[in-house]
Coordinates of C-alpha atoms and ligand atoms in Angstrom, one line a residue:
X264 CA -4.2 26.5 -13.8
X265 CA -2.0 29.4 -12.8
X266 CA 0.8 29.1 -10.3
X267 CA -1.1 31.6 -8.1
X268 CA -3.5 28.7 -7.3
X269 CA -1.1 26.8 -5.2
X270 CA -0.9 29.2 -2.3
X271 CA 0.1 26.9 0.5
X272 CA 2.3 24.2 -1.1
X273 CA 5.5 26.2 -0.6
X274 CA 4.9 27.0 3.1
X275 CA 6.5 24.9 5.8
X276 CA 4.4 22.0 7.1
X277 CA 2.7 22.5 10.5
X278 CA 4.0 19.9 13.0
X279 CA 2.7 21.6 16.2
X280 CA -0.9 20.5 15.8
X281 CA -1.9 21.9 19.2
X282 CA -1.2 25.4 17.9
X283 CA -4.1 25.0 15.3
X284 CA -7.0 25.2 17.7
X285 CA -7.1 29.0 17.6
X286 CA -7.8 28.9 13.8
X287 CA -11.4 27.7 14.6
X288 CA -13.7 30.5 15.8
X289 CA -16.5 28.1 16.7
X290 CA -14.3 26.6 19.4
X291 CA -14.1 29.9 21.3
X292 CA -17.7 29.9 22.3
X293 CA -19.3 28.7 25.5
X294 CA -22.3 26.2 25.6
X295 CA -24.6 26.1 28.6
X296 CA -22.0 28.2 30.4
X297 CA -19.1 25.8 29.7
X298 CA -16.3 26.1 27.1
X299 CA -17.4 24.1 24.1
X300 CA -15.8 20.6 23.8
X301 CA -16.6 19.7 20.3
X302 CA -16.4 16.0 19.9
X303 CA -18.6 15.5 16.9
X304 CA -16.3 16.1 14.0
X305 CA -17.1 12.7 12.4
X306 CA -20.6 14.2 11.7
X307 CA -19.3 17.6 10.7
X308 CA -16.0 19.2 11.5
X309 CA -15.6 22.9 12.3
X310 CA -14.3 25.4 9.7
X311 CA -11.0 27.3 10.2
X312 CA -11.2 31.1 9.7
X313 CA -9.4 30.8 6.3
X314 CA -12.3 28.7 5.0
X315 CA -14.9 31.1 6.4
X316 CA -13.0 34.1 4.8
X317 CA -12.7 32.4 1.4
X318 CA -16.5 31.8 1.3
X319 CA -17.3 35.3 2.5
X320 CA -15.0 36.8 -0.1
X321 CA -16.6 34.7 -2.8
X322 CA -20.1 35.7 -1.8
X323 CA -19.2 39.4 -1.2
X324 CA -17.4 40.2 -4.4
X325 CA -17.5 37.3 -6.9
X326 CA -21.0 36.0 -6.6
X327 CA -22.0 35.2 -10.2
X328 CA -22.6 32.1 -12.3
X329 CA -19.7 30.1 -13.7
X330 CA -18.7 29.0 -17.2
X331 CA -21.3 31.3 -18.9
X332 CA -20.7 35.0 -18.5
X333 CA -18.1 37.1 -20.2
X334 CA -18.3 39.7 -17.5
X335 CA -15.7 40.2 -14.8
X336 CA -17.6 38.7 -11.9
X337 CA -18.5 35.6 -13.9
X338 CA -14.9 35.2 -15.0
X339 CA -13.7 35.5 -11.4
X340 CA -16.3 33.0 -10.2
X341 CA -15.2 30.6 -12.9
X342 CA -11.6 31.0 -12.0
X343 CA -12.2 30.5 -8.3
X344 CA -14.4 27.4 -8.9
X345 CA -11.9 25.8 -11.3
X346 CA -9.0 26.6 -9.1
X347 CA -10.7 24.8 -6.3
X348 CA -11.0 21.8 -8.6
X349 CA -7.3 22.0 -9.3
X350 CA -6.4 22.3 -5.6
X351 CA -8.4 19.1 -4.9
X352 CA -6.8 17.3 -7.8
X353 CA -3.4 18.2 -6.6
X354 CA -4.2 17.4 -3.0
X355 CA -5.4 13.8 -3.8
X356 CA -2.8 13.4 -6.6
X357 CA -5.4 12.7 -9.3
X358 CA -4.0 12.5 -12.8
X359 CA -6.3 15.1 -14.3
X360 CA -8.9 17.7 -13.4
X361 CA -11.3 15.6 -15.6
X362 CA -11.3 13.2 -12.7
X363 CA -12.6 15.6 -10.1
X364 CA -16.4 15.8 -10.2
X365 CA -18.0 18.2 -7.7
X366 CA -21.1 16.8 -6.0
X367 CA -23.1 17.6 -2.9
X368 CA -21.1 15.1 -0.8
X369 CA -20.2 11.5 -0.3
X370 CA -23.8 10.3 -0.6
X371 CA -24.3 12.0 -4.0
X372 CA -20.9 10.8 -5.2
X373 CA -21.8 7.1 -4.5
X374 CA -25.3 7.6 -6.0
X375 CA -23.6 9.0 -9.1
X376 CA -21.5 5.9 -9.6
X377 CA -24.4 3.7 -8.8
X378 CA -26.8 5.3 -11.3
X379 CA -24.4 5.9 -14.1
X380 CA -22.1 2.9 -14.0
X381 CA -23.9 0.4 -11.8
X382 CA -26.7 -0.5 -14.3
X383 CA -24.2 -0.9 -17.1
X384 CA -21.9 -3.2 -15.1
X385 CA -24.4 -5.3 -13.3
X386 CA -26.9 -7.9 -14.6
X387 CA -28.9 -10.6 -13.1
X388 CA -26.8 -13.0 -11.0
X389 CA -23.9 -10.5 -10.5
X390 CA -22.8 -9.4 -7.1
X391 CA -21.8 -6.2 -5.3
X392 CA -19.5 -6.8 -2.4
X393 CA -19.8 -4.3 0.5
X394 CA -18.9 -4.6 4.2
X395 CA -20.9 -4.9 7.4
X396 CA -19.5 -1.6 8.6
X397 CA -20.8 0.6 5.8
X398 CA -22.7 3.9 6.3
X399 CA -26.2 3.6 4.9
X400 CA -25.0 5.8 1.9
X401 CA -22.8 2.9 0.8
X402 CA -25.5 0.3 1.3
X403 CA -28.9 1.6 0.2
X404 CA -27.9 2.9 -3.3
X405 CA -26.4 -0.5 -4.1
X406 CA -29.3 -2.4 -2.6
X407 CA -31.7 -0.4 -4.8
X408 CA -29.6 -1.1 -7.9
X409 CA -29.3 -4.8 -7.1
X410 CA -33.1 -5.1 -6.7
X411 CA -33.6 -3.3 -10.0
X412 CA -31.3 -5.5 -12.0
X413 CA -31.6 -8.8 -10.1
X414 CA -28.1 -8.7 -8.7
X415 CA -27.1 -9.7 -5.2
X416 CA -25.7 -7.4 -2.4
X417 CA -23.1 -9.4 -0.4
X418 CA -21.9 -7.9 2.9
X419 CA -18.5 -9.0 4.3
X420 CA -18.8 -9.7 8.0
X421 CA -16.8 -8.0 10.7
X422 CA -15.1 -9.4 13.8
X423 CA -15.9 -8.7 17.5
X424 CA -13.2 -6.0 17.4
X425 CA -15.0 -4.3 14.5
X426 CA -12.3 -5.3 11.9
X427 CA -13.1 -6.6 8.5
X428 CA -13.0 -10.4 8.3
X429 CA -10.3 -10.7 5.7
X430 CA -10.8 -14.4 5.2
X431 CA -14.5 -13.9 4.5
X432 CA -13.5 -11.0 2.1
X433 CA -11.3 -13.4 0.1
X434 CA -14.0 -16.1 0.2
X435 CA -16.9 -13.8 -0.9
X436 CA -14.9 -12.1 -3.6
X437 CA -15.7 -14.3 -6.6
X438 CA -15.9 -14.1 -10.4
X439 CA -19.5 -13.0 -9.9
X440 CA -18.3 -9.8 -8.1
X441 CA -18.6 -6.8 -10.4
X442 CA -18.3 -4.0 -7.9
X443 CA -16.5 -3.8 -4.5
X444 CA -17.6 -0.8 -2.4
X445 CA -16.1 -0.3 1.0
X446 CA -15.5 2.4 3.6
X447 CA -11.9 3.5 4.2
X448 CA -12.5 4.6 7.8
X449 CA -15.7 3.5 9.6
X450 CA -17.7 6.4 11.1
X451 CA -19.4 4.1 13.7
X452 CA -16.3 2.1 14.8
X453 CA -13.3 4.1 13.8
X454 CA -11.8 1.0 12.0
X455 CA -9.3 1.8 9.3
X456 CA -9.6 -0.7 6.5
X457 CA -6.5 -1.9 4.6
X458 CA -7.6 -0.1 1.5
X459 CA -4.7 -0.8 -0.8
X460 CA -4.8 -4.5 -0.1
X461 CA -8.6 -4.7 -0.6
X462 CA -8.3 -2.7 -3.9
X463 CA -5.6 -4.9 -5.3
X464 CA -7.6 -8.0 -4.5
X465 CA -10.7 -6.6 -6.0
X466 CA -8.9 -5.7 -9.1
X467 CA -7.3 -9.1 -9.4
X468 CA -10.9 -10.5 -9.3
X469 CA -11.9 -8.1 -12.1
X470 CA -14.1 -5.8 -10.0
X471 CA -14.5 -2.1 -10.1
X472 CA -13.7 -0.5 -6.7
X473 CA -15.6 2.4 -5.0
X474 CA -14.1 3.7 -1.8
X475 CA -16.1 5.8 0.7
X476 CA -13.5 8.2 1.9
X477 CA -15.7 10.5 4.0
X478 CA -14.0 9.7 7.3
X479 CA -10.5 9.2 6.0
X480 CA -10.0 12.7 4.5
X481 CA -9.7 14.6 7.8
X482 CA -7.2 12.0 9.3
X483 CA -5.1 10.7 6.4
X484 CA -3.3 12.1 3.4
X485 CA -5.0 10.4 0.5
X486 CA -3.2 9.6 -2.7
X487 CA -5.7 8.1 -5.2
X488 CA -3.0 6.9 -7.6
X489 CA -1.1 5.2 -4.8
X490 CA -4.4 3.5 -3.6
X491 CA -5.3 2.7 -7.3
X492 CA -9.0 2.9 -6.4
X493 CA -11.4 3.4 -9.4
X494 CA -13.6 5.8 -7.4
X495 CA -13.1 7.7 -4.2
X496 CA -16.0 9.7 -2.6
X497 CA -15.7 12.4 0.1
X498 CA -17.5 15.4 1.7
X499 CA -16.3 18.9 2.3
X500 CA -17.9 19.2 5.7
X501 CA -16.0 16.4 7.3
X502 CA -12.6 17.9 6.2
X503 CA -13.0 21.4 7.6
X504 CA -14.9 22.7 4.6
X505 CA -18.6 23.7 4.2
X506 CA -21.6 21.5 3.8
X507 CA -23.3 20.9 0.5
X508 CA -20.1 20.2 -1.4
X509 CA -18.1 17.0 -2.0
X510 CA -16.1 15.2 -4.6
X511 CA -16.3 12.1 -6.7
X512 CA -12.8 11.1 -7.9
X513 CA -13.0 8.7 -10.7
X514 CA -10.4 7.3 -13.1
X515 CA -10.8 9.1 -16.4
X516 CA -11.0 6.0 -18.5
X517 CA -14.1 4.9 -16.5
X518 CA -15.7 8.3 -16.2
X519 CA -15.3 8.6 -20.0
X520 CA -17.4 5.5 -20.7
X521 CA -20.2 6.5 -18.2
X522 CA -23.3 8.3 -19.3
X523 CA -24.5 11.5 -17.5
X524 CA -26.7 10.8 -14.5
X525 CA -28.6 14.1 -14.4
X526 CA -29.7 16.2 -17.4
X527 CA -29.8 20.0 -17.6
X528 CA -27.7 23.0 -18.2
X529 CA -23.9 22.9 -18.1
X530 CA -23.6 19.1 -18.9
X531 CA -24.4 19.6 -22.6
X532 CA -22.6 20.8 -25.7
X533 CA -25.6 21.0 -28.0
X534 CA -29.3 20.4 -27.6
X535 CA -32.1 20.1 -30.1
X536 CA -35.4 18.1 -29.8
X537 CA -33.9 15.1 -31.6
X538 CA -30.6 14.8 -29.8
X539 CA -28.3 16.2 -27.1
X540 CA -24.6 15.9 -27.2
X541 CA -22.9 15.9 -23.8
X542 CA -20.1 18.1 -22.4
X543 CA -16.6 16.9 -21.7
X544 CA -15.4 15.6 -18.3
X545 CA -16.0 16.6 -15.6
X546 CA -18.9 18.8 -16.7
X547 CA -21.0 16.1 -18.1
X548 CA -21.6 15.0 -14.4
X549 CA -22.3 18.6 -13.1
X550 CA -25.8 19.5 -14.4
X551 CA -27.1 22.8 -13.3
X552 CA -25.5 25.7 -11.4
X553 CA -23.0 24.2 -9.0
X554 CA -22.3 25.1 -5.4
X555 CA -19.6 27.7 -6.3
X556 CA -19.0 29.1 -2.9
X557 CA -19.0 25.6 -1.4
X558 CA -16.3 24.6 -3.9
X559 CA -14.2 27.7 -3.0
X560 CA -14.6 26.8 0.7
X561 CA -13.5 23.2 0.0
X562 CA -10.5 24.6 -2.0
X563 CA -9.6 26.7 1.1
X564 CA -10.0 23.6 3.3
X565 CA -7.6 21.7 1.1
X566 CA -5.1 24.5 1.3
X567 CA -5.4 24.4 5.1
X568 CA -4.9 20.6 5.1
X569 CA -2.0 20.8 2.6
X570 CA 0.0 22.6 5.3
X571 CA -0.6 19.9 8.0
X572 CA 2.2 17.4 8.7
X573 CA 0.1 14.2 8.6
X574 CA 2.5 12.0 10.6
X575 CA 2.3 14.7 13.4
X576 CA -1.5 14.8 13.1
X577 CA -1.8 11.0 13.3
X578 CA 0.4 11.0 16.3
X579 CA -1.7 13.7 18.0
X580 CA -5.0 12.0 17.2
X581 CA -3.9 8.5 18.2
X582 CA -2.5 9.8 21.6
X583 CA -5.8 11.6 22.2
X584 CA -7.8 8.5 21.3
X585 CA -5.7 6.3 23.6
X586 CA -6.1 8.8 26.4
X587 CA -9.9 9.1 25.9
X588 CA -10.3 5.3 25.6
X589 CA -8.6 4.8 28.9
X590 CA -10.5 7.5 30.7
X591 CA -13.9 6.5 29.3
X592 CA -13.2 2.8 30.1
X593 CA -12.7 3.7 33.8
X594 CA -16.4 4.6 34.0
X595 CA -18.4 1.9 35.6
X596 CA -20.5 -0.1 33.1
X597 CA -18.9 1.3 29.9
X598 CA -18.4 -0.9 26.9
X599 CA -16.4 0.4 24.0
X600 CA -17.8 -0.6 20.6
X601 CA -15.0 -0.9 18.0
X602 CA -11.6 -1.9 19.2
X603 CA -9.7 -2.5 15.9
X604 CA -6.0 -2.4 16.0
X605 CA -6.0 0.2 13.2
X606 CA -8.4 2.9 14.4
X607 CA -9.0 6.6 13.6
X608 CA -10.0 8.9 16.4
X609 CA -13.6 7.7 16.8
X610 CA -14.7 6.4 20.2
X611 CA -18.1 4.7 20.3
X612 CA -19.4 3.3 23.6
X613 CA -22.5 2.3 25.5
X614 CA -23.1 2.7 29.3
X615 CA -25.1 0.0 31.1
X616 CA -28.5 1.1 32.0
X617 CA -28.3 4.5 30.3
X618 CA -29.6 5.1 26.8
X619 CA -27.1 6.7 24.5
X620 CA -29.5 9.7 23.9
X621 CA -29.6 10.4 27.6
X622 CA -25.8 10.3 27.7
X623 CA -25.7 12.8 24.8
X624 CA -28.2 15.1 26.5
X625 CA -26.4 15.2 29.8
X626 CA -23.0 15.8 28.4
X627 CA -24.4 18.6 26.2
X628 CA -25.4 20.2 29.5
X629 CA -21.6 20.1 30.3
X630 CA -20.7 21.8 27.0
X631 CA -19.7 18.6 25.3
X632 CA -21.0 17.8 21.8
X633 CA -21.1 14.1 21.0
X634 CA -23.3 12.2 18.6
X635 CA -25.7 9.5 19.7
X636 CA -27.7 7.0 17.7
X637 CA -27.1 4.4 15.1
X638 CA -24.8 6.7 13.1
X639 CA -26.5 5.7 9.8
X640 CA -24.9 2.3 10.3
X641 CA -27.7 0.1 11.5
X642 CA -26.0 -3.2 10.5
X643 CA -23.1 -2.2 12.8
X644 CA -25.5 -1.7 15.7
X645 CA -27.1 -5.1 15.0
X646 CA -23.7 -6.7 14.9
X647 CA -22.9 -5.5 18.4
X648 CA -26.4 -6.0 19.8
X649 CA -27.0 -2.4 20.7
X650 CA -29.7 0.1 19.4
X651 CA -27.3 3.0 19.6
X652 CA -24.0 4.2 20.9
X653 CA -22.6 7.5 22.1
X654 CA -19.7 8.6 19.9
X655 CA -16.9 11.0 20.7
X656 CA -14.9 11.8 17.6
X657 CA -11.7 13.8 17.6
X658 CA -10.2 16.1 15.1
X659 CA -6.9 18.0 14.9
X660 CA -8.2 20.9 17.1
X661 CA -9.2 18.6 20.1
X662 CA -7.1 18.3 23.2
X663 CA -7.0 16.6 26.6
X664 CA -9.2 19.3 28.1
X665 CA -12.0 18.2 25.8
X666 CA -11.5 14.6 27.1
X667 CA -11.6 15.8 30.7
X668 CA -14.8 17.7 30.0
X669 CA -16.3 14.6 28.5
X670 CA -15.5 12.6 31.5
X671 CA -17.1 15.2 33.8
X672 CA -20.2 15.0 31.7
X673 CA -20.3 11.1 31.7
X674 CA -19.9 11.0 35.4
X675 CA -22.8 13.3 35.8
X676 CA -24.9 11.0 33.5
X677 CA -24.0 8.0 35.6
X678 CA -24.9 9.8 38.9
X679 CA -28.2 10.9 37.5
X680 CA -29.3 7.7 35.9
X681 CA -28.1 5.1 38.5
Ligands
7TS870 N1 -19.8 7.7 4.6 C1 -19.4 7.8 5.8 C2 -18.3 6.8 6.3 C3 -19.9 8.8 6.6 O1 -19.4 8.9 7.9 C4 -20.9 9.6 6.2 C5 -21.5 10.7 7.1 C6 -21.3 9.5 4.9 C7 -20.8 8.5 4.1 C8 -22.3 10.4 4.2 O2 -21.7 11.7 4.1 P1 -22.6 12.9 3.5 O3 -21.7 14.1 3.6 O4 -23.0 12.6 2.1 O5 -23.8 13.0 4.4 N2 -21.5 10.4 8.4 C9 -22.1 11.0 9.4 C10 -21.9 10.6 10.8 O6 -21.2 9.8 11.2 N3 -22.7 11.4 11.5 O7 -23.4 12.3 10.7 C11 -23.0 12.0 9.4

């Protein structure tokens, strides 16, 4: 890809994280008469202006189908789409563009591996090792597959702090384990799993490793070759990009052996009624017209993230998490759910006598967006004996004012319901 693709790599890294808030137009609005305190980035993060502009430019001038036309607009759309792939490849340090498959998001990425590879790897009596802290998207596809082939889904338990029980992991990883699938950062607890260590152990046991990186991407600089994972799945909308676009990274030697999972246009070389030959990587996994503007937006999000100094970002977010944890814990009857030593900026909690949904509704009235519910991680809720939690999740644009506003909202909820 041309040198023009790498727009941001040469620019100085941004260490003053607090200066970035102004890049996000959504944060300038008021909600119910209050400044918006957006604390739901683990569900979907906001987009910086640069991402919005990139999508608008694509849709305004270059809206055409990719890989097919010889006309200018189609060529420009193809270049934009493929340059987004190259930016993603570069950003996560994948060895080749063949290893970057565009999908709708993490859920689709995991389903792709499950459908295409899972059935080939697994047979009756084999095991898929997951953890107790998975999002449903890293449970249900494996469960469906296991039922289909007569394999067993084995969840590794977690501790009272919400950390993976590493002794149990070692014990449950056996010569029957064909696939190990785990979340890098838990959306419900914030726990950061020791990914490299788990991957190395899984490989030593001969298993293929699938990592759900949905929550890691906005907080950590990911290097897939350093991790040595076989697959890494993530979503654009949790890393300051648009919805409806995501990535499956896969090692080329594995993707090469895998059959397509959806048939249609784009994924073929030749078709007649007797036989179809499939396209090369990554196109054999991208049937149909892709989300071109979404990919362009994700490329712009990756450009944006490329400029961030990640040690500075991690320091900013962990200071904010610590501050928020202290302030929230001061409220009478609060229990924090998820107290791992290694935590990303996710704060799940319950308040005695007040349902999480009521907490969410009252703080919304104070202009604060938090998520309430089971966070698509019902086994986590069961493990901690709660039906739901309220979850404040912080991204690079949050600050202490957002925490103060949350506390005002929580105090209002306590006054109203007690
Ligand atoms: N894995 C994790 C760890 C997630 O947090 C999510 C979404 C997914 C997978 C699925 O991602 P998708 O983009 O395919 O939907 N998590 C959340 C959440 O915490 N609140 O809303 C969505």
